[in-house]
């Protein structure tokens, strides 16, 4: 089965572009969306698309900001959105349990503050650490964890087109990349890099200057698999031809036995 993730940069805007329905029909079993930017009430029918028996939206307290949504052909055993009061108000997390599988749909914070000051980096890193601690506890229970979403960090130089130009930019700061290193040392694996070692693969492009057309982008959307889940991952992909957002979807194909 396919598990897919997409930062939609506004779910209502994506729907107006008629980009949502064709993508949902392309075959995923579980879908996580980030940057939904609306509550379930505001989304109306978009909060539960036709043909998706399970749907869940977690919105930010601030209107028009952040938010995540989960659509699934399988009914999860549970969905938890709590990580701590200072994080929960931003609507960034859904932990959906399907048998022995936990799918974490996550919109990680951006470190940029006002005027690109990087003053949100401490908050961003504390979110990373709190979530990793939470997921480690689930792994200790014998569960298999997939973490998907917009991580807002390019891990290595190969993961963005112009690394030297962005050494001081949030998303490629040494401390942000080091935090992803810690995830890897704790047994998480970048599923895309399991299958593709080459350059030129990105999931986000600035909307100015024709960056997408020229493929001047960043790979900041991931599906990480913990060591216990990795053997069930059979393929991973980035889908740059899917338009409608400044991000494109990413996905993994997994053995259905991952839930058993």
XYZ file of N, CA and C in Angstrom:
780
model
N 0.848 -1.183 0.000
C 0.000 0.000 0.000
C 0.891 1.243 0.000
N 0.321 2.335 -0.473
C 1.051 3.594 -0.586
C 0.620 4.554 0.519
N 1.609 5.154 1.157
C 1.392 6.174 2.179
C 2.039 7.451 1.656
N 1.273 8.530 1.579
C 1.736 9.738 0.900
C 1.577 10.969 1.762
N 2.427 11.950 1.486
C 2.473 13.196 2.244
C 2.578 14.365 1.279
N 1.889 15.483 1.624
C 1.956 16.669 0.764
C 1.701 17.907 1.601
N 2.622 18.855 1.549
C 2.367 20.195 2.071
C 1.593 20.934 0.990
N 0.305 21.176 1.263
C -0.582 21.699 0.227
C -0.608 23.223 0.164
N 0.007 23.889 1.159
C 0.068 25.357 1.174
C -1.329 25.957 1.026
N -2.248 25.427 1.855
C -3.635 25.889 1.828
C -4.526 24.893 1.107
N -5.295 24.103 1.866
C -6.106 23.053 1.245
C -7.221 23.628 0.390
N -7.831 24.715 0.834
C -8.899 25.316 0.034
C -8.352 25.869 -1.279
N -7.144 26.453 -1.228
C -6.522 26.963 -2.447
C -6.199 25.818 -3.408
N -5.722 24.706 -2.868
C -5.412 23.544 -3.702
C -6.669 23.029 -4.390
N -7.771 22.991 -3.645
C -9.028 22.516 -4.227
C -9.511 23.441 -5.334
N -9.336 24.752 -5.137
C -9.757 25.704 -6.178
C -8.962 25.510 -7.470
N -7.736 25.040 -7.324
C -6.908 24.750 -8.510
C -7.242 23.398 -9.122
N -8.216 22.697 -8.544
C -8.650 21.379 -9.008
C -7.490 20.381 -9.023
N -6.619 20.520 -8.011
C -5.449 19.652 -7.929
C -5.607 18.541 -6.909
N -6.556 18.677 -5.991
C -6.662 17.710 -4.896
C -7.281 16.389 -5.340
N -8.443 16.452 -5.973
C -9.179 15.226 -6.299
C -8.386 14.286 -7.200
N -7.745 14.771 -8.273
C -6.976 13.837 -9.116
C -5.842 13.158 -8.351
N -5.212 13.895 -7.455
C -4.108 13.284 -6.705
C -4.632 12.247 -5.723
N -5.710 12.550 -5.035
C -6.276 11.577 -4.106
C -6.705 10.307 -4.834
N -7.083 10.442 -6.100
C -7.525 9.289 -6.883
C -6.362 8.491 -7.463
N -5.124 8.930 -7.231
C -3.965 8.277 -7.855
C -3.541 7.000 -7.149
N -4.160 6.684 -6.004
C -3.914 5.382 -5.415
C -3.407 5.277 -4.001
N -3.150 6.371 -3.271
C -2.671 6.210 -1.902
C -3.730 5.615 -0.986
N -3.265 4.910 0.043
C -4.156 4.333 1.045
C -4.276 5.248 2.261
N -3.156 5.881 2.622
C -3.115 6.828 3.740
C -2.465 8.108 3.235
N -3.079 9.245 3.527
C -2.589 10.535 3.059
C -2.455 11.477 4.244
N -1.302 12.118 4.360
C -1.102 13.178 5.338
C -0.855 14.489 4.625
N -1.584 15.520 5.006
C -1.415 16.853 4.429
C -0.899 17.797 5.501
N -0.068 18.734 5.078
C 0.431 19.759 5.991
C 0.090 21.141 5.438
N 0.144 22.121 6.336
C -0.178 23.518 6.020
C -1.570 23.618 5.387
N -2.523 22.999 6.075
C -3.910 22.995 5.614
C -4.528 24.390 5.723
N -4.161 25.117 6.769
C -4.562 26.520 6.940
C -6.060 26.736 7.114
N -6.728 25.787 7.735
C -8.168 25.949 7.966
C -8.613 24.914 8.982
N -9.717 25.210 9.653
C -10.329 24.246 10.559
C -11.237 23.313 9.762
N -11.656 22.227 10.397
C -12.579 21.306 9.730
C -13.866 22.017 9.347
N -14.342 22.927 10.210
C -15.565 23.667 9.924
C -15.386 24.555 8.690
N -14.248 25.206 8.593
C -13.983 26.069 7.436
C -13.839 25.264 6.148
N -13.302 24.040 6.270
C -13.064 23.210 5.094
C -14.345 22.620 4.527
N -15.341 22.421 5.381
C -16.590 21.843 4.900
C -16.371 20.455 4.320
N -16.842 20.239 3.076
C -16.723 18.924 2.445
C -15.276 18.512 2.214
N -14.377 19.474 2.129
C -12.967 19.138 1.932
C -12.379 18.411 3.133
N -12.994 18.557 4.297
C -12.496 17.893 5.496
C -12.733 16.388 5.461
N -13.627 15.941 4.583
C -13.879 14.504 4.419
C -14.168 14.237 2.945
N -13.140 14.092 2.129
C -13.347 13.899 0.690
C -14.128 12.611 0.403
N -14.874 12.639 -0.657
C -15.643 11.463 -1.069
C -14.703 10.287 -1.344
N -15.068 9.134 -0.840
C -14.266 7.936 -1.059
C -13.223 7.674 0.000
N -13.184 8.548 1.007
C -12.218 8.379 2.090
C -12.992 8.177 3.390
N -13.119 6.929 3.834
C -13.977 6.662 4.998
C -13.480 7.261 6.307
N -12.173 7.540 6.392
C -11.669 8.181 7.610
C -10.997 9.497 7.247
N -11.325 10.534 7.999
C -10.692 11.847 7.815
C -10.588 12.538 9.162
N -9.485 13.253 9.348
C -9.252 13.947 10.613
C -8.444 15.203 10.329
N -8.849 16.320 10.907
C -8.150 17.595 10.742
C -7.739 18.110 12.110
N -6.499 18.546 12.224
C -6.024 19.218 13.431
C -5.568 20.618 13.033
N -6.263 21.629 13.517
C -5.987 22.998 13.077
C -5.289 23.801 14.160
N -4.627 24.853 13.732
C -3.970 25.775 14.656
C -5.000 26.699 15.287
N -4.663 27.214 16.458
C -5.544 28.193 17.099
C -5.602 29.469 16.259
N -4.496 29.839 15.664
C -4.429 31.027 14.806
C -5.076 30.719 13.464
N -6.030 31.531 13.051
C -6.745 31.293 11.807
C -5.817 31.415 10.603
N -6.011 30.515 9.640
C -5.253 30.595 8.394
C -3.792 30.191 8.513
N -3.469 29.417 9.537
C -2.059 29.123 9.836
C -1.887 27.636 10.093
N -0.818 27.061 9.568
C -0.393 25.698 9.892
C -1.529 24.700 9.658
N -1.639 23.687 10.512
C -2.692 22.691 10.407
C -2.310 21.476 9.590
N -2.813 20.314 10.015
C -2.550 19.054 9.320
C -3.867 18.296 9.149
N -3.894 17.426 8.141
C -5.075 16.608 7.881
C -4.635 15.208 7.501
N -5.461 14.235 7.870
C -5.188 12.833 7.575
C -6.417 12.218 6.930
N -6.235 11.616 5.757
C -7.288 10.867 5.071
C -6.807 9.430 4.932
N -7.702 8.480 5.147
C -7.261 7.083 5.112
C -8.376 6.170 4.631
N -7.983 5.164 3.840
C -8.913 4.103 3.457
C -9.053 3.082 4.577
N -8.094 3.078 5.508
C -8.128 2.207 6.673
C -8.527 3.034 7.891
N -9.305 2.470 8.762
C -9.670 3.168 9.994
C -8.559 2.978 11.020
N -7.952 4.046 11.500
C -6.916 3.894 12.528
C -7.522 3.486 13.864
N -6.695 2.847 14.671
C -7.131 2.499 16.023
C -7.280 3.750 16.883
N -6.446 4.742 16.615
C -6.486 5.988 17.378
C -5.744 7.071 16.622
N -6.052 8.319 16.944
C -5.309 9.473 16.435
C -5.065 10.410 17.601
N -3.804 10.766 17.809
C -3.429 11.668 18.906
C -2.746 12.886 18.312
N -3.091 14.055 18.813
C -2.510 15.293 18.286
C -1.700 16.055 19.330
N -1.477 15.460 20.491
C -0.849 16.186 21.589
C 0.655 15.946 21.649
N 1.391 17.017 21.885
C 2.831 16.947 22.098
C 3.250 17.826 23.267
N 2.456 18.793 23.584
C 2.737 19.746 24.653
C 2.044 21.048 24.331
N 1.617 21.809 25.338
C 0.799 23.007 25.097
C 1.419 24.004 24.129
N 2.726 24.224 24.227
C 3.330 25.249 23.362
C 3.384 24.816 21.908
N 3.253 23.502 21.651
C 3.242 22.992 20.283
C 1.824 22.766 19.777
N 0.952 22.305 20.668
C -0.384 21.891 20.235
C -1.197 23.043 19.665
N -0.948 24.270 20.110
C -1.719 25.417 19.614
C -1.466 25.678 18.129
N -0.392 25.102 17.573
C -0.068 25.347 16.169
C -0.556 24.231 15.248
N -1.166 23.175 15.793
C -1.776 22.149 14.957
C -0.814 21.490 13.992
N 0.263 20.929 14.532
C 1.330 20.429 13.672
C 1.467 18.901 13.648
N 0.652 18.177 14.388
C 0.928 16.760 14.579
C -0.334 15.910 14.597
N -0.256 14.772 13.919
C -1.228 13.688 14.061
C -0.455 12.375 14.172
N -0.717 11.630 15.216
C -0.134 10.299 15.396
C -1.260 9.291 15.227
N -1.260 8.604 14.098
C -2.328 7.657 13.785
C -1.782 6.243 13.912
N -2.454 5.451 14.720
C -2.020 4.075 14.930
C -2.899 3.120 14.130
N -2.239 2.273 13.340
C -2.890 1.227 12.561
C -2.249 -0.100 12.967
N -2.824 -0.785 13.931
C -2.189 -2.003 14.411
C -0.815 -1.717 14.975
N 0.210 -2.356 14.407
C 1.589 -2.149 14.888
C 2.276 -0.971 14.216
N 1.578 -0.298 13.309
C 2.149 0.846 12.603
C 1.643 2.149 13.201
N 2.554 3.088 13.424
C 2.198 4.457 13.771
C 2.658 5.362 12.633
N 1.722 6.087 12.053
C 2.038 7.080 11.028
C 1.983 8.451 11.689
N 3.112 9.128 11.714
C 3.184 10.487 12.251
C 3.122 11.458 11.078
N 2.041 12.212 10.993
C 1.886 13.252 9.984
C 2.263 14.569 10.645
N 3.338 15.202 10.156
C 3.947 16.299 10.901
C 4.262 17.484 9.991
N 3.899 18.660 10.471
C 4.356 19.904 9.854
C 5.344 20.548 10.817
N 6.621 20.279 10.610
C 7.658 20.796 11.497
C 7.744 22.317 11.358
N 8.034 23.021 12.444
C 8.120 24.485 12.366
C 9.235 24.957 11.452
N 9.026 26.117 10.881
C 10.080 26.836 10.173
C 10.838 27.682 11.196
N 12.142 27.794 11.035
C 12.930 28.581 11.976
C 12.917 30.067 11.707
N 12.349 30.490 10.583
C 12.306 31.907 10.248
C 11.335 32.658 11.145
N 11.770 33.786 11.649
C 10.889 34.683 12.370
C 10.599 35.890 11.519
N 10.406 37.022 12.153
C 10.160 38.241 11.408
C 11.413 38.642 10.651
N 11.202 39.054 9.394
C 12.314 39.501 8.550
C 13.394 38.438 8.426
N 12.964 37.143 8.415
C 13.893 36.016 8.238
C 15.027 36.066 9.253
N 14.664 36.289 10.503
C 15.652 36.513 11.560
C 16.168 35.224 12.186
N 15.592 34.085 11.838
C 15.953 32.793 12.435
C 15.603 32.709 13.920
N 14.747 33.613 14.407
C 14.486 33.590 15.853
C 13.515 32.490 16.278
N 12.959 31.749 15.309
C 12.117 30.601 15.645
C 12.900 29.286 15.667
N 14.195 29.356 15.424
C 14.997 28.127 15.402
C 14.957 27.389 16.746
N 15.093 28.052 17.899
C 15.003 27.307 19.164
C 13.675 26.574 19.327
N 12.574 27.214 18.951
C 11.260 26.557 19.008
C 11.229 25.351 18.074
N 11.753 25.531 16.889
C 11.793 24.441 15.911
C 12.568 23.247 16.448
N 13.735 23.496 17.012
C 14.560 22.401 17.516
C 13.926 21.730 18.720
N 13.259 22.499 19.562
C 12.585 21.891 20.713
C 11.429 21.012 20.255
N 10.760 21.392 19.174
C 9.702 20.553 18.602
C 10.296 19.235 18.110
N 11.385 19.317 17.355
C 12.075 18.112 16.878
C 12.376 17.164 18.043
N 12.932 17.701 19.110
C 13.373 16.859 20.233
C 12.196 16.262 20.984
N 11.155 17.062 21.183
C 9.971 16.556 21.880
C 9.307 15.443 21.078
N 9.242 15.611 19.771
C 8.611 14.592 18.952
C 9.445 13.319 18.921
N 10.749 13.469 18.790
C 11.599 12.270 18.775
C 11.471 11.490 20.083
N 11.404 12.185 21.193
C 11.218 11.520 22.482
C 9.887 10.776 22.517
N 8.855 11.405 22.004
C 7.531 10.785 21.969
C 7.546 9.536 21.091
N 8.178 9.624 19.941
C 8.210 8.491 19.030
C 9.096 7.365 19.556
N 10.168 7.712 20.237
C 11.022 6.684 20.839
C 10.238 5.859 21.852
N 9.326 6.509 22.573
C 8.505 5.781 23.538
C 7.568 4.808 22.830
N 7.050 5.197 21.677
C 6.195 4.293 20.914
C 6.989 3.115 20.371
N 8.193 3.378 19.913
C 9.050 2.286 19.445
C 9.371 1.318 20.582
N 9.551 1.850 21.766
C 9.845 0.997 22.926
C 8.676 0.069 23.244
N 7.468 0.441 22.795
C 6.297 -0.411 22.978
C 6.203 -1.492 21.907
N 7.161 -1.507 20.974
C 7.149 -2.497 19.908
C 6.432 -2.053 18.651
N 6.150 -0.751 18.517
C 5.447 -0.239 17.352
C 6.425 0.196 16.269
N 5.967 0.138 15.041
C 6.756 0.561 13.879
C 6.317 1.968 13.496
N 7.268 2.855 13.305
C 6.952 4.272 13.126
C 7.413 4.764 11.758
N 6.502 5.415 11.048
C 6.821 6.198 9.859
C 6.529 7.660 10.177
N 7.483 8.532 9.897
C 7.324 9.965 10.148
C 7.337 10.674 8.805
N 6.216 11.285 8.449
C 6.139 11.919 7.136
C 5.698 13.368 7.279
N 6.151 14.167 6.345
C 5.708 15.546 6.360
C 6.765 16.508 5.870
N 6.482 17.783 6.108
C 7.391 18.874 5.778
C 8.295 19.080 6.987
N 9.548 18.645 6.870
C 10.507 18.760 7.967
C 11.137 20.143 8.029
N 10.969 20.957 6.985
C 11.528 22.305 6.926
C 13.038 22.325 7.121
N 13.703 21.216 6.792
C 15.166 21.139 6.858
C 15.677 20.295 5.704
N 16.639 20.803 4.977
C 17.378 20.010 4.003
C 18.561 19.387 4.736
N 18.646 18.076 4.732
C 19.590 17.396 5.605
C 21.038 17.552 5.150
N 21.287 17.346 3.869
C 22.658 17.358 3.363
C 22.762 18.266 2.151
N 23.998 18.566 1.745
C 24.188 19.475 0.607
C 23.482 18.984 -0.651
N 23.405 17.682 -0.811
C 22.752 17.113 -1.984
C 21.259 17.407 -2.000
N 20.722 17.837 -0.870
C 19.281 18.024 -0.738
C 18.795 19.432 -1.063
N 19.670 20.278 -1.564
C 19.227 21.571 -2.093
C 20.144 21.984 -3.220
N 19.604 22.791 -4.115
C 20.340 23.124 -5.332
C 21.520 24.042 -5.069
N 21.400 24.928 -4.072
C 22.442 25.935 -3.833
C 22.841 25.944 -2.358
N 23.539 24.928 -1.912
C 23.874 24.846 -0.489
C 24.762 25.983 0.002
N 25.731 26.399 -0.782
C 26.651 27.445 -0.317
C 25.943 28.778 -0.118
N 24.904 29.025 -0.894
C 24.172 30.284 -0.776
C 23.233 30.303 0.427
N 23.055 29.161 1.070
C 22.036 29.060 2.119
C 22.584 28.588 3.457
N 23.874 28.752 3.674
C 24.481 28.284 4.920
C 23.934 29.029 6.138
N 23.459 30.254 5.945
C 22.900 31.017 7.050
C 21.386 31.089 7.051
N 20.753 30.280 6.228
C 19.302 30.304 6.077
C 18.669 29.200 6.900
N 17.599 29.525 7.628
C 16.879 28.474 8.334
C 16.375 27.446 7.335
N 16.559 26.199 7.694
C 16.303 25.097 6.785
C 17.572 24.415 6.357
N 18.710 25.130 6.545
C 20.008 24.528 6.235
C 21.070 24.968 7.234
N 20.632 25.399 8.410
C 21.589 25.793 9.443
C 22.257 24.552 10.038
N 23.503 24.670 10.477
C 24.197 23.507 11.050
C 23.434 22.856 12.194
N 22.806 23.661 13.057
C 22.109 23.081 14.196
C 20.835 22.347 13.775
N 20.210 22.793 12.687
C 19.029 22.086 12.184
C 19.425 20.765 11.545
N 20.478 20.789 10.763
C 20.956 19.558 10.122
C 21.474 18.572 11.169
N 22.096 19.091 12.228
C 22.581 18.218 13.303
C 21.425 17.517 14.002
N 20.288 18.201 14.102
C 19.130 17.560 14.734
C 18.638 16.387 13.895
N 18.640 16.546 12.576
C 18.290 15.409 11.723
C 19.326 14.289 11.849
N 20.600 14.656 12.010
C 21.634 13.637 12.258
C 21.289 12.811 13.493
N 20.795 13.468 14.529
C 20.440 12.748 15.759
C 19.310 11.766 15.509
N 18.355 12.152 14.665
C 17.285 11.225 14.319
C 17.864 9.984 13.639
N 18.786 10.191 12.740
C 19.369 9.056 12.028
C 20.151 8.158 12.991
N 20.848 8.763 13.915
C 21.604 7.974 14.888
C 20.687 7.203 15.830
N 19.456 7.689 15.983
C 18.482 6.995 16.820
C 17.729 5.911 16.043
N 18.154 5.632 14.808
C 17.581 4.518 14.068
C 16.509 4.865 13.069
N 16.403 6.159 12.693
C 15.477 6.543 11.640
C 16.217 6.591 10.311
N 15.501 6.262 9.243
C 16.118 6.166 7.924
C 15.340 7.005 6.922
N 16.062 7.729 6.094
C 15.494 8.522 5.018
C 15.110 7.553 3.899
N 13.818 7.276 3.759
C 13.400 6.224 2.830
C 13.759 6.545 1.380
N 13.691 7.816 0.989
C 14.018 8.155 -0.391
C 15.468 7.815 -0.706
N 16.361 8.090 0.228
C 17.780 7.813 -0.008
C 18.106 6.322 0.040
N 17.201 5.510 0.516
C 17.396 4.066 0.437
C 17.379 3.606 -1.017
N 16.639 4.342 -1.861
C 16.446 3.928 -3.247
C 17.109 4.866 -4.258
N 17.457 6.086 -3.849
C 17.998 7.074 -4.791
C 19.097 7.882 -4.125
N 20.326 7.723 -4.612
C 21.479 8.410 -4.022
C 21.888 9.666 -4.784
N 21.260 9.919 -5.908
C 21.717 10.993 -6.776
C 21.165 12.361 -6.433
N 21.736 13.416 -7.058
C 21.301 14.800 -6.816
C 20.115 15.188 -7.684
N 19.630 16.401 -7.460
C 18.612 16.984 -8.320
C 17.182 16.613 -7.981
N 16.969 16.036 -6.792
C 15.631 15.618 -6.386
C 15.144 16.529 -5.262
N 14.120 17.320 -5.543
C 13.651 18.308 -4.585
C 12.135 18.206 -4.412
N 11.651 18.768 -3.307
C 10.213 18.715 -3.024
C 9.604 20.092 -2.788
N 10.437 21.152 -2.747
C 9.925 22.512 -2.569
C 10.744 23.459 -3.427
N 10.049 24.425 -4.031
C 10.685 25.420 -4.871
C 10.105 26.784 -4.552
N 10.960 27.778 -4.450
C 10.489 29.153 -4.309
C 9.592 29.484 -5.494
N 8.522 30.233 -5.217
C 7.566 30.536 -6.283
C 7.994 31.711 -7.149
N 9.136 32.287 -6.847
C 9.645 33.409 -7.653
C 10.771 32.937 -8.571
N 10.938 33.650 -9.670
C 12.102 33.447 -10.523
C 12.130 32.144 -11.305
N 10.988 31.496 -11.465
C 10.965 30.264 -12.244
C 11.778 29.139 -11.640
N 11.862 29.117 -10.307
C 12.719 28.107 -9.653
C 12.256 26.680 -9.932
N 10.952 26.473 -9.963
C 10.483 25.109 -10.199
C 10.803 24.667 -11.624
N 10.607 25.545 -12.562
C 10.904 25.204 -13.951
C 12.386 24.901 -14.146
N 13.216 25.603 -13.381
C 14.672 25.381 -13.485
C 15.172 24.346 -12.482
N 14.276 23.816 -11.685
C 14.581 22.820 -10.648
C 15.640 23.331 -9.669
N 15.464 24.571 -9.241
C 16.306 25.137 -8.181
C 15.498 25.008 -6.894
N 15.661 23.891 -6.225
C 14.783 23.599 -5.101
C 15.478 23.052 -3.881
N 14.647 22.622 -2.949
C 15.083 22.024 -1.693
C 14.325 20.712 -1.488
N 14.971 19.726 -0.932
C 14.273 18.509 -0.503
C 14.085 18.615 1.005
N 12.881 19.023 1.392
C 12.578 19.213 2.819
C 11.373 18.390 3.268
N 10.798 17.634 2.337
C 9.667 16.752 2.653
C 10.165 15.311 2.634
N 9.914 14.593 3.711
C 10.498 13.270 3.887
C 9.453 12.280 4.379
N 9.779 11.007 4.196
C 9.178 9.933 4.971
C 10.341 9.194 5.631
N 10.434 9.314 6.946
C 11.453 8.581 7.701
C 10.836 7.301 8.247
N 11.599 6.239 8.197
C 11.165 4.956 8.754
C 12.105 4.571 9.878
N 11.541 4.186 11.016
C 12.398 3.672 12.074
C 12.945 2.313 11.637
N 13.980 1.847 12.322
C 14.638 0.606 11.928
C 13.669 -0.560 11.865
N 12.677 -0.557 12.755
C 11.721 -1.657 12.799
C 10.734 -1.618 11.626
N 10.508 -0.435 11.077
C 9.595 -0.285 9.942
C 10.293 -0.425 8.600
N 11.587 -0.149 8.555
C 12.308 -0.082 7.282
C 12.192 -1.348 6.439
N 12.262 -2.547 6.999
C 12.168 -3.739 6.141
C 10.862 -3.849 5.362
N 9.827 -3.147 5.797
C 8.525 -3.204 5.127
C 8.417 -2.179 4.002
N 9.394 -1.270 3.883
C 9.358 -0.224 2.857
C 9.918 -0.782 1.558
N 9.105 -0.798 0.533
C 9.480 -1.414 -0.744
C 9.840 -0.406 -1.820
N 9.429 0.843 -1.655
C 9.756 1.897 -2.625
C 9.494 3.244 -1.975
N 10.152 4.262 -2.506
C 9.937 5.644 -2.052
C 10.062 6.560 -3.255
N 9.288 7.637 -3.248
C 9.263 8.498 -4.428
C 8.975 9.940 -4.055
N 9.444 10.843 -4.920
C 9.061 12.247 -4.925
C 8.287 12.473 -6.220
N 7.257 13.317 -6.178
C 6.359 13.458 -7.326
C 6.330 14.904 -7.826
N 7.415 15.384 -8.442
C 7.480 16.795 -8.848
C 6.495 17.178 -9.940
N 5.942 16.214 -10.658
C 4.978 16.540 -11.710
C 3.605 16.881 -11.153
N 3.377 16.621 -9.851
C 2.083 16.950 -9.231
C 2.116 18.416 -8.820
N 1.277 19.216 -9.447
C 1.273 20.660 -9.232
C 0.114 21.078 -8.337
N 0.147 22.329 -7.901
C -0.912 22.881 -7.077
C -0.413 23.559 -5.819
N 0.821 23.269 -5.435
C 1.443 23.845 -4.244
C 2.889 24.175 -4.578
N 3.552 24.924 -3.691
C 4.989 25.137 -3.876
C 5.792 23.912 -3.455
N 5.135 22.949 -2.792
C 5.713 21.645 -2.509
C 5.104 20.623 -3.457
N 5.770 19.480 -3.600
C 5.151 18.353 -4.284
C 5.012 17.198 -3.298
N 4.179 16.221 -3.602
C 4.020 15.088 -2.684
C 5.253 14.193 -2.645
N 5.371 13.454 -1.542
C 6.345 12.373 -1.405
C 5.580 11.149 -0.905
N 6.133 9.956 -1.159
C 5.389 8.760 -0.785
C 6.313 7.576 -0.546
N 5.771 6.589 0.133
C 6.417 5.281 0.247
C 5.392 4.205 -0.083
N 5.892 3.115 -0.630
C 5.094 1.918 -0.823
C 5.566 0.893 0.197
N 4.638 0.346 0.956
C 5.004 -0.561 2.041
C 4.244 -1.874 1.924
N 4.846 -2.913 2.461
C 4.180 -4.207 2.602
C 3.005 -4.026 3.563
N 1.794 -4.437 3.170
C 0.652 -4.282 4.082
C 0.834 -4.961 5.434
N 1.745 -5.915 5.517
C 1.988 -6.580 6.785
C 2.626 -5.654 7.816
N 2.972 -4.450 7.421
C 3.565 -3.503 8.372
C 2.623 -3.215 9.537
N 1.336 -3.398 9.340
C 0.367 -3.110 10.395
C 0.167 -4.301 11.332
N 0.723 -5.463 10.998
C 0.442 -6.681 11.746
C 1.574 -7.031 12.709
